[in-house]
Every structure is written in structure tokens, then in C-alpha cells.
Coordinates of C-alpha atoms and ligand atoms in Angstrom, one line a residue:
X1 CA 17.6 120.8 118.9
X2 CA 19.8 121.5 121.7
X3 CA 22.3 118.8 123.0
X4 CA 24.7 118.9 126.0
X5 CA 27.6 116.3 125.9
X6 CA 29.1 115.8 129.3
X7 CA 32.3 114.0 129.1
X8 CA 35.4 113.7 131.2
X9 CA 37.6 114.0 128.1
X10 CA 37.4 115.4 124.6
X11 CA 39.8 116.1 121.7
X12 CA 41.5 118.5 121.3
X13 CA 41.3 119.5 125.0
X14 CA 42.4 116.4 127.0
X15 CA 42.7 112.8 126.0
X16 CA 43.5 109.3 127.3
X17 CA 41.5 107.2 124.9
X18 CA 38.7 106.8 122.5
X19 CA 36.2 108.5 124.6
X20 CA 38.0 111.8 123.9
X21 CA 37.8 111.1 120.2
X22 CA 34.1 110.5 120.3
X23 CA 33.2 113.4 122.5
X24 CA 35.2 115.8 120.4
X25 CA 34.0 114.6 117.1
X26 CA 30.4 114.5 118.1
X27 CA 30.5 118.1 119.2
X28 CA 32.1 119.1 115.9
X29 CA 29.9 116.9 113.7
X30 CA 26.6 117.9 115.5
X31 CA 27.5 121.5 115.3
X32 CA 28.2 121.1 111.5
X33 CA 24.7 119.5 111.1
X34 CA 23.0 122.4 112.7
X35 CA 22.4 121.0 116.2
X36 CA 23.1 123.4 119.0
X37 CA 25.6 121.2 120.7
X38 CA 27.6 122.1 123.7
X39 CA 30.4 120.1 125.5
X40 CA 31.1 120.2 129.3
X41 CA 34.3 118.8 130.8
X42 CA 36.5 119.5 133.8
X43 CA 39.1 122.3 133.6
X44 CA 42.1 120.1 133.9
X45 CA 45.7 121.4 134.1
X46 CA 46.3 120.1 130.6
X47 CA 43.5 122.1 129.2
X48 CA 44.6 125.3 131.0
X49 CA 48.2 124.8 129.8
X50 CA 47.3 124.0 126.1
X51 CA 44.4 126.4 125.7
X52 CA 45.5 129.7 127.5
X53 CA 42.8 131.7 125.7
X54 CA 39.9 130.1 127.4
X55 CA 37.3 132.7 128.1
X56 CA 35.8 133.3 131.6
X57 CA 32.0 133.3 131.2
X58 CA 31.7 135.5 134.2
X59 CA 29.5 132.8 135.8
X60 CA 30.6 131.0 139.1
X61 CA 28.6 128.3 140.6
X62 CA 28.8 126.6 144.0
X63 CA 28.7 122.8 144.1
X64 CA 28.4 120.6 147.3
X65 CA 30.0 117.3 147.6
X66 CA 29.1 115.7 150.9
X67 CA 29.3 118.6 153.4
X68 CA 31.9 120.6 151.5
X69 CA 31.1 123.4 149.1
X70 CA 33.2 124.2 146.1
X71 CA 33.3 127.3 144.0
X72 CA 33.7 126.7 140.2
X73 CA 34.2 129.4 137.6
X74 CA 32.9 128.5 134.2
X75 CA 35.1 128.9 131.2
X76 CA 34.4 128.5 127.6
X77 CA 36.1 127.9 124.3
X78 CA 34.4 129.3 121.1
X79 CA 31.1 129.2 123.1
X80 CA 30.8 125.5 122.3
X81 CA 33.0 123.8 125.0
X82 CA 32.7 124.8 128.6
X83 CA 35.0 124.0 131.5
X84 CA 34.2 123.6 135.1
X85 CA 37.1 124.9 137.2
X86 CA 38.0 123.3 140.4
X87 CA 41.7 123.2 141.1
X88 CA 41.7 120.9 144.1
X89 CA 40.3 118.2 141.8
X90 CA 41.6 119.0 138.4
X91 CA 44.9 120.9 138.7
X92 CA 46.9 117.6 138.3
X93 CA 49.3 115.9 135.9
X94 CA 46.9 113.3 134.7
X95 CA 43.2 112.8 134.2
X96 CA 42.3 109.8 136.4
X97 CA 45.4 108.7 138.1
X98 CA 49.1 107.7 137.7
X99 CA 50.7 104.4 136.7
X100 CA 50.6 103.3 140.2
X101 CA 46.8 103.6 140.5
X102 CA 43.7 105.8 140.3
X103 CA 43.4 109.1 142.2
X104 CA 42.0 108.3 145.6
X105 CA 39.3 111.0 145.4
X106 CA 38.0 110.1 142.0
X107 CA 34.4 109.7 143.5
X108 CA 34.5 113.3 144.9
X109 CA 36.0 114.6 141.6
X110 CA 33.3 113.1 139.4
X111 CA 30.4 113.8 141.8
X112 CA 31.6 117.3 141.7
X113 CA 31.7 117.3 137.9
X114 CA 28.4 115.7 137.4
X115 CA 26.7 118.2 139.7
X116 CA 28.6 121.0 138.2
X117 CA 27.5 120.2 134.7
X118 CA 23.8 120.3 135.8
X119 CA 24.3 123.5 137.7
X120 CA 26.2 125.1 134.9
X121 CA 23.7 124.4 132.3
X122 CA 21.1 126.2 134.4
X123 CA 23.4 129.1 135.3
X124 CA 24.4 129.6 131.6
X125 CA 20.8 129.1 130.4
X126 CA 21.8 126.1 128.3
X127 CA 19.3 123.5 129.4
X128 CA 19.2 121.0 126.5
X129 CA 16.6 118.7 124.9
X130 CA 19.0 115.9 125.3
X131 CA 21.8 115.5 128.0
X132 CA 24.3 113.0 126.6
X133 CA 26.6 111.7 129.3
X134 CA 29.3 109.3 128.9
X135 CA 30.9 106.5 130.9
X136 CA 31.1 106.2 134.7
X137 CA 32.5 109.7 135.3
X138 CA 29.2 111.1 134.2
X139 CA 27.0 108.2 135.1
X140 CA 25.4 110.1 138.0
X141 CA 24.2 112.9 135.8
X142 CA 21.0 111.1 134.6
X143 CA 20.3 109.9 138.1
X144 CA 20.7 113.4 139.5
X145 CA 18.4 114.6 136.8
X146 CA 15.6 112.3 138.1
X147 CA 16.3 113.1 141.7
X148 CA 17.8 116.1 143.3
X149 CA 17.7 118.3 140.1
X150 CA 14.4 116.8 138.8
X151 CA 12.4 120.0 138.6
X152 CA 14.8 121.7 136.3
X153 CA 15.1 118.9 133.8
X154 CA 11.6 117.6 133.3
X155 CA 11.8 118.5 129.6
X156 CA 15.2 116.9 129.0
X157 CA 15.8 113.3 127.8
X158 CA 19.0 111.6 128.6
X159 CA 21.3 109.4 126.6
X160 CA 24.1 107.5 128.3
X161 CA 26.9 106.1 126.2
X162 CA 29.0 103.2 127.4
X163 CA 32.4 103.5 125.9
X164 CA 33.9 100.8 128.0
X165 CA 32.0 98.5 130.5
X166 CA 35.2 97.4 132.1
X167 CA 35.4 100.7 134.0
X168 CA 32.5 101.3 136.2
X169 CA 33.5 103.8 138.8
X170 CA 33.2 101.5 141.8
X171 CA 33.5 103.1 145.3
X172 CA 33.0 101.9 148.9
X173 CA 29.7 102.6 150.6
X174 CA 31.3 105.5 152.4
X175 CA 30.9 107.5 149.2
X176 CA 27.1 107.3 149.4
X177 CA 26.7 110.4 151.7
X178 CA 29.1 112.4 149.3
X179 CA 26.7 111.7 146.4
X180 CA 23.9 113.6 148.2
X181 CA 21.5 110.8 146.9
X182 CA 19.0 109.0 149.1
X183 CA 20.4 106.0 150.9
X184 CA 17.4 104.2 149.6
X185 CA 19.3 103.9 146.2
X186 CA 21.9 101.6 147.8
X187 CA 20.2 98.4 147.0
X188 CA 20.7 95.8 144.3
X189 CA 17.9 97.4 142.1
X190 CA 19.6 100.7 142.5
X191 CA 23.2 101.7 142.4
X192 CA 24.7 99.0 144.8
X193 CA 26.9 96.5 143.2
X194 CA 28.3 93.8 145.3
X195 CA 28.6 96.1 148.3
X196 CA 30.0 99.0 146.4
X197 CA 28.5 102.2 144.8
X198 CA 28.5 101.8 141.0
X199 CA 28.4 105.1 139.0
X200 CA 28.1 103.4 135.6
X201 CA 25.1 101.4 136.9
X202 CA 23.5 104.8 137.8
X203 CA 23.8 105.8 134.2
X204 CA 22.4 102.5 132.8
X205 CA 19.4 102.5 135.2
X206 CA 18.3 106.1 135.1
X207 CA 18.8 107.3 131.5
X208 CA 16.1 107.4 128.8
X209 CA 18.3 105.2 126.5
X210 CA 21.8 103.7 126.6
X211 CA 24.1 103.2 123.7
X212 CA 27.4 101.6 123.2
X213 CA 30.0 102.2 120.5
X214 CA 29.5 99.3 118.1
X215 CA 26.5 97.1 117.3
X216 CA 28.5 93.9 118.1
X217 CA 29.5 95.3 121.6
X218 CA 25.9 96.2 122.4
X219 CA 25.1 92.5 121.9
X220 CA 28.2 91.2 123.6
X221 CA 27.5 93.1 126.9
X222 CA 24.4 91.3 127.4
X223 CA 26.3 88.1 128.0
X224 CA 28.1 87.1 131.2
X225 CA 31.4 86.8 129.3
X226 CA 31.4 90.5 128.4
X227 CA 28.9 91.9 130.9
X228 CA 31.3 92.6 133.7
X229 CA 28.5 91.7 136.2
X230 CA 26.1 94.1 134.7
X231 CA 24.7 91.9 132.0
X232 CA 21.6 91.2 134.0
X233 CA 20.9 95.0 134.5
X234 CA 21.6 95.6 130.8
X235 CA 19.4 92.8 129.7
X236 CA 16.5 94.5 131.6
X237 CA 17.2 97.4 129.5
X238 CA 17.8 95.7 126.2
X239 CA 14.9 97.5 124.5
X240 CA 16.5 100.9 125.2
X241 CA 20.1 99.7 124.3
X242 CA 21.5 100.7 120.9
X243 CA 24.9 100.2 119.1
X244 CA 26.4 103.1 117.2
X245 CA 29.8 102.6 115.7
X246 CA 32.4 105.3 116.3
X247 CA 33.9 107.0 113.3
X248 CA 37.4 108.3 112.4
X249 CA 38.1 112.0 111.9
X250 CA 39.7 111.9 108.4
X251 CA 40.9 115.5 108.6
X252 CA 43.2 114.2 111.4
X253 CA 43.9 110.7 110.2
X254 CA 44.5 110.8 106.4
X255 CA 47.9 109.7 104.9
X256 CA 47.4 111.9 101.9
X257 CA 47.4 115.0 104.1
X258 CA 49.1 114.0 107.2
X259 CA 52.1 116.4 107.9
X260 CA 53.4 114.3 110.7
X261 CA 54.5 111.4 108.4
X262 CA 57.6 111.1 106.2
X263 CA 55.7 111.0 102.9
X264 CA 52.1 111.5 102.0
X265 CA 50.3 108.8 100.0
X266 CA 46.9 107.7 98.9
X267 CA 45.2 104.7 97.3
X268 CA 47.1 105.3 94.0
X269 CA 50.7 105.6 95.3
X270 CA 50.7 103.9 98.7
X271 CA 53.5 101.4 97.7
X272 CA 56.2 104.2 97.5
X273 CA 54.7 106.3 100.3
X274 CA 54.4 103.4 102.8
X275 CA 57.9 102.1 101.9
X276 CA 59.3 105.5 102.6
X277 CA 57.3 105.8 105.9
X278 CA 58.5 102.4 106.9
X279 CA 62.2 103.2 106.3
X280 CA 61.9 106.3 108.2
X281 CA 60.3 104.4 111.1
X282 CA 62.9 101.6 111.0
X283 CA 65.6 104.3 111.2
X284 CA 63.9 105.9 114.1
X285 CA 63.6 102.6 115.9
X286 CA 67.2 101.9 115.1
X287 CA 66.4 98.6 113.3
X288 CA 69.0 97.6 110.8
X289 CA 67.3 94.7 109.0
X290 CA 64.1 95.2 107.1
X291 CA 61.5 92.7 108.1
X292 CA 57.8 92.9 108.3
X293 CA 57.1 95.6 110.8
X294 CA 54.4 95.1 113.4
X295 CA 53.1 98.0 115.4
X296 CA 51.0 98.3 118.4
X297 CA 49.5 101.4 119.8
X298 CA 47.4 101.7 122.9
X299 CA 46.8 101.7 126.6
X300 CA 48.8 99.0 128.2
X301 CA 45.9 97.5 130.1
X302 CA 44.6 93.9 130.5
X303 CA 41.7 94.8 128.1
X304 CA 44.2 95.2 125.2
X305 CA 45.4 91.7 125.3
X306 CA 48.8 92.5 126.4
X307 CA 49.2 89.2 128.4
X308 CA 48.8 87.0 125.3
X309 CA 50.8 89.4 123.2
X310 CA 53.7 89.2 125.9
X311 CA 53.5 85.4 125.9
X312 CA 53.7 85.2 122.1
X313 CA 56.2 88.1 121.6
X314 CA 59.6 86.2 121.5
X315 CA 58.2 83.7 119.0
X316 CA 56.7 86.6 117.0
X317 CA 60.1 88.1 116.8
X318 CA 61.8 84.6 116.1
X319 CA 59.3 84.4 113.2
X320 CA 61.2 87.1 111.4
X321 CA 59.6 90.3 112.3
X322 CA 60.3 93.7 113.8
X323 CA 58.0 95.0 116.5
X324 CA 57.4 98.6 117.7
X325 CA 55.1 99.3 120.7
X326 CA 53.8 102.6 121.7
X327 CA 51.9 102.9 124.9
X328 CA 51.7 103.4 128.5
X329 CA 49.6 102.0 131.2
X330 CA 49.9 99.2 133.9
X331 CA 53.5 99.3 135.4
X332 CA 53.9 95.5 135.2
X333 CA 53.2 95.5 131.4
X334 CA 55.5 98.6 131.0
X335 CA 58.3 96.8 132.7
X336 CA 57.8 93.5 130.8
X337 CA 58.0 95.5 127.5
X338 CA 61.2 97.2 128.8
X339 CA 62.6 93.9 129.7
X340 CA 61.9 92.3 126.2
X341 CA 63.2 95.5 124.4
X342 CA 66.5 95.3 126.2
X343 CA 66.9 91.6 125.2
X344 CA 65.7 92.0 121.6
X345 CA 67.2 95.5 120.9
X346 CA 67.6 94.8 117.2
X347 CA 64.0 93.9 116.5
X348 CA 61.9 95.3 119.3
X349 CA 61.4 98.9 120.4
X350 CA 59.2 100.0 123.2
X351 CA 58.2 103.7 123.4
X352 CA 56.7 104.2 126.9
X353 CA 54.4 107.1 126.7
X354 CA 51.6 108.9 124.9
X355 CA 52.7 110.5 121.7
X356 CA 50.3 111.6 119.1
X357 CA 52.9 112.5 116.4
X358 CA 54.7 109.1 116.9
X359 CA 51.4 107.4 116.7
X360 CA 50.9 108.8 113.2
X361 CA 54.4 107.6 112.2
X362 CA 53.7 104.0 113.5
X363 CA 50.4 103.8 111.8
X364 CA 52.0 105.0 108.5
X365 CA 55.3 103.0 108.8
X366 CA 54.1 99.6 110.1
X367 CA 52.9 96.8 107.8
X368 CA 50.7 95.2 110.4
X369 CA 48.9 96.6 113.5
X370 CA 48.5 94.2 116.3
X371 CA 45.3 94.3 118.3
X372 CA 44.8 91.2 120.4
X373 CA 42.2 92.8 122.6
X374 CA 40.4 90.7 125.2
X375 CA 37.4 93.0 124.5
X376 CA 37.0 96.1 122.4
X377 CA 33.9 98.2 122.6
X378 CA 34.7 99.8 119.3
X379 CA 38.4 100.4 118.7
X380 CA 39.6 103.2 116.6
X381 CA 43.2 101.9 116.0
X382 CA 42.1 99.2 113.5
X383 CA 40.2 101.8 111.5
X384 CA 43.0 104.3 111.5
X385 CA 45.4 101.5 110.6
X386 CA 43.3 100.5 107.6
X387 CA 43.3 104.0 106.3
X388 CA 47.1 104.1 106.5
X389 CA 47.3 100.8 104.6
X390 CA 48.5 98.9 107.7
X391 CA 46.8 95.5 108.0
X392 CA 45.2 94.7 111.4
X393 CA 45.9 91.4 113.0
X394 CA 43.3 91.5 115.7
X395 CA 41.0 89.5 117.9
X396 CA 37.4 89.1 116.6
X397 CA 35.6 91.0 119.3
X398 CA 33.5 94.0 119.9
X399 CA 33.8 96.7 117.2
X400 CA 36.8 94.9 115.6
X401 CA 34.3 92.2 114.3
X402 CA 32.1 95.1 113.0
X403 CA 34.9 96.8 111.0
X404 CA 37.6 94.2 110.0
X405 CA 36.7 91.5 107.4
X406 CA 38.9 88.4 108.0
X407 CA 41.0 87.6 104.9
X408 CA 39.7 84.7 102.8
X409 CA 42.6 83.5 100.7
X410 CA 40.4 81.5 98.3
X411 CA 38.2 84.6 97.5
X412 CA 41.0 86.9 98.0
X413 CA 38.7 89.1 100.0
X414 CA 39.1 90.8 103.3
X415 CA 40.8 93.6 105.1
X416 CA 42.8 92.0 107.9
X417 CA 43.2 88.8 109.9
X418 CA 41.1 87.9 112.9
X419 CA 41.4 85.2 115.5
X420 CA 38.8 84.2 118.2
X421 CA 40.3 82.2 121.0
X422 CA 42.0 84.4 123.6
X423 CA 45.4 82.6 123.6
X424 CA 48.9 83.4 122.5
X425 CA 48.7 80.4 120.1
X426 CA 45.8 81.8 118.3
X427 CA 47.4 85.2 118.0
X428 CA 50.6 83.6 116.7
X429 CA 48.7 81.5 114.2
X430 CA 46.7 84.5 112.9
X431 CA 49.9 86.4 112.4
X432 CA 51.5 83.6 110.6
X433 CA 48.5 83.6 108.3
X434 CA 49.2 87.3 107.7
X435 CA 52.9 86.8 107.1
X436 CA 52.1 84.2 104.5
X437 CA 50.0 86.7 102.5
X438 CA 52.7 89.4 103.2
X439 CA 55.2 87.2 101.4
X440 CA 53.1 87.6 98.3
X441 CA 53.4 91.3 97.4
X442 CA 50.5 91.4 94.9
X443 CA 48.0 89.8 97.3
X444 CA 49.2 92.0 100.1
X445 CA 48.7 95.1 98.0
X446 CA 45.2 94.3 97.2
X447 CA 44.7 93.6 100.8
X448 CA 46.0 97.0 101.8
X449 CA 44.0 98.7 99.1
X450 CA 40.7 97.2 100.4
X451 CA 41.4 98.5 103.8
X452 CA 42.3 102.0 102.6
X453 CA 39.1 102.3 100.7
X454 CA 36.8 101.5 103.6
X455 CA 35.0 104.6 104.8
X456 CA 34.6 104.9 108.6
X457 CA 34.0 108.6 108.7
X458 CA 32.0 110.2 111.3
X459 CA 29.2 111.3 109.2
X460 CA 27.1 108.2 109.4
X461 CA 27.5 107.8 113.1
X462 CA 26.6 111.5 113.6
X463 CA 23.4 110.9 111.7
X464 CA 22.5 107.9 113.9
X465 CA 23.2 109.9 117.1
X466 CA 20.8 112.7 115.7
X467 CA 18.1 110.1 114.9
X468 CA 18.5 108.7 118.4
X469 CA 18.3 112.1 120.1
X470 CA 15.2 112.9 118.0
X471 CA 13.5 109.7 119.0
X472 CA 14.3 110.3 122.7
X473 CA 12.8 113.8 122.5
X474 CA 9.7 112.4 120.8
X475 CA 9.4 109.8 123.6
X476 CA 9.6 112.5 126.2
X477 CA 6.9 114.6 124.5
X478 CA 4.7 111.6 123.8
Ligands
ADP1 P1 40.7 102.9 123.9 O1 39.6 104.0 123.9 O2 40.1 101.8 124.6 O3 41.9 103.5 124.5 P2 40.6 103.1 121.0 O4 41.2 102.2 120.0 O5 39.1 103.3 121.0 O6 41.1 102.6 122.4 O7 41.3 104.5 121.0 C1 42.6 104.7 121.3 C2 43.0 106.1 120.7 O8 44.1 106.6 121.4 C3 43.6 105.9 119.2 O9 43.3 107.1 118.5 C4 45.0 105.6 119.4 O10 45.7 106.0 118.3 C5 45.4 106.5 120.6 N1 46.4 106.2 121.5 C6 46.4 105.2 122.4 N2 47.6 105.0 123.0 C7 48.3 106.0 122.5 C8 49.7 106.4 122.7 N3 50.5 105.7 123.6 N4 50.2 107.4 122.0 C9 49.5 108.0 121.0 N5 48.1 107.7 120.8 C10 47.6 106.6 121.5

């Protein structure tokens, strides 16, 4: 079976979040299972800088966006990942925008990319059995395959994965002519959405099947609370909507082999290992007093529950904790953390930025990982944290609900602490519950061990994707 994964980011090439992990691991995992998988992504500046050995395929395509034509040379890496070049769109510092906002030409950039993928697979003779596109950036791909590129893809099924329904690729009506699609599609049953063009909706409506990245989130998005206005559209497609939990790449995230942390440890010797990693992290943070160390790693966006965390932060520190936050995102949140960090220098450190190596050290050195997400399609951080013996204190939503078991003190069972109400108070109370168990070292150790022993490896997710691809292919033939 031949599969093309179209994604706007993928590890190890370029990453802003979980989408990159999924796309990268999927490529690797499918290939390992004997599937002829290829990845297509834009040739960003970061890819060019970090992978100077990309091979020019010798193929150049011409892609129209509106009435402009762009030339795109196609590059490859190991003949499995392909990159569409277009410097006016992708030779930039960031992938989608800076902290002051999205790039203004994101519609053009991803119309270009969606068309480029479809033309590139033809030009390179790589037309797949299944075209797997991801999130709004590639939402137009299945629609193009049913419209302007129809005759080339009659034997290709499409899977569209929603990694985050909160980002829909909404653009003004003026973008319609740039898409090259019929104006007829600009209606509520089409890709119109409250007066805007919605790229994600295009993917939902026109692909053979849709999936999202945890079973619980696949149910949640059918409700108005989590549906971001698309719950009605999704309910219409509920028979074709699936949930497949993301996995973790344990070759990258494994405390027993991780050479970025101060000391390696496994399930048998985590006490010493974690203690040393914690001391190391405390030193790096400049914290003099040892207290329960709470870590938070992630995009600083409203999705991640930063508002309730900020409201609870001072009381969390006064409860006797040290806090380390690694992240970047909305300017207002960055400033708020900077302000608190100045005020509570002894117990709070804010690292503004994206830093893979530091993330490893925070996962290893923290006692608790905070994840008060408003919503969380899957969430990788809680799974990574558990592997590193770091106990999640998290909101019971999306994939967190599928992966973290709330601690039951009577049965002494569970892998973390969960709260439901989206309030600073609920977060605080949940953390207090965790700190009570932390104060009992034997119980805490058992809790840590339970989390470390959980298996969230990619293997079972990959099997599920393969089964889904097969069923789509059968559907197309039948
Ligand atoms: P999302 O995809 O919503 O950003 P996930 O939990 O699915 O959230 O994935 C986030 C991934 O990105 C994790 O691997 C996490 O460790 C990593 N990450 C997020 N922010 C940072 C950061 N500032 N520095 C390093 N790694 C980060």
C-alpha cells in the first residue's frame, strides 16, 4: 500500500507542536511496517538550515495561486520525505507567524502547498492509495482531489486528521478566488463558515474519513462545548469519524537512554536518578530551597489553560512549591510569566522559548507536570512526563482522560491527578491532592512507577492507522 502524508510540519525537520511528532513518527512507523509511505512538507528556512544535504529531485513544478504562478523545485530526504520549495512563502524565521500574529499570507502559503503536494505526487509518479492530510493547512487537499485534480486521483482514498479543532484556517471571502475553487462552494453546506472561508471544514467535508488523535476527543468534538462551531458538520460525518490515540517515540523519550539529562534511570532505579536530575534542574533554575518541583512545558496559548494557571500561580507557590515554565506563545502570557518570575525569583523560573534539550531536563527533573488544558486533542506531554516518572496534574479533557488515571487514595491506584472544572480553584485543589500524596514518599514512588510502566508507544497507533487506510482502500474499491 502506498500512502502520502501531507503535513505542514514533521519531526525531525520542523516542529511547533504535536502535529510534527505525529507526522514524523507515522512516516517512520509505516515504513517500518512495510508500507510505502512518503511525507510532503514545505521547504522552510529551518529545514534548509538544518538539513543542508537535501537532494534536488530534478523535478520542478509550476503552481498557480489566484492569478500568480510559482515555480517549485522538489527536494527529498532519503527518498521518503519530500519538500516543496517556494522561498517567497517559506524562507521565514517561523512556520506560521510570529508572537504578534499569524503571517498575513497564510491562505496563499497553504493553498500553494496543498496544490503543490498534488502536483508533486503526479510529477514524481507517487500517486498513493491513500492521501493522508492533516489539519487546516492541508484541509484543501481532499477537496482539490474531488474537484480540480479529480481525474488524477480517482483511485486514491483520503484521510483527514484533525490534530486541533481550535485552528481552522479561517480567511476572508477575498481568498476564494485564490483557491481556484468554484464560488459555488462558498455556502454553509460548503466551505463557508460565518462569512469566512474555512480550510479545516474543507477537509472534514470532502475526505473519505476523518480521525482525531484520541478517542475521547473524537466524542468531545461532536458537542457544542468542544466543537468550535463545527460540531454540527462533524455530527453529520460521525459514521466516518474515528479516534486514534497518538503515541510516544520511546527512542527519543526514554530516561534510561536519554543523553540530554543529568543521569539515566529506569523503573528499578528512578529514585536516585530523578533526585539527581531534580538537583541539576534546581541548580539550573537558581532555586536554593528544595521543594516539590512543578514543571510546565508547552505552547503558551489559551488552549493550554494558561489563564487559570496564572490566576492560581501565586497560591501554588505559597503552597510551598518551585515552578519552572518552558514555553512560548501569546505575548500577553509571556509578559505575565515574566512579571511573576521577577516577583518570585526564588521559586519561579520562566524560560521563554522552544528548547528541546531543556524540555528533556524539565521532564526528568520535575516532580509534577502541570497541564491545566482547556481542551487537549491528545497531548503528548502527559505521556512523556509519566515515562520520566513525573506525575501529571492535569485537566480531565480530550486525550488526557484517555491516558491519565486519576489517583484513588483508597485503592492506591492511578497515574496522576485530574480535575474537571475549568477554574483556578479546581486546579489548586487538584494540586493540593497531589502534594498530600507527595508528602508520603512510599505512595508517591508507587504512583511514579505506575506511570513509568505505562506503554504509549507508537506501535499500536500505527497498526490502527494501517487498519483504517486498508478499510478506506476497500471502500473505494467496493
Ligand atoms: P500541542 O501539539 O498542542 O502543542 P502536545 O502535548 O500534543 O501539544 O505536544 C507538544 C510537544 O511539543 C511535546 O513534545 C512538548 O514536549 C513539546 N514542546 C512544547 N513546547 C515546547 C517548548 N517550549 N520547548 C520544547 N518542547 C516543547
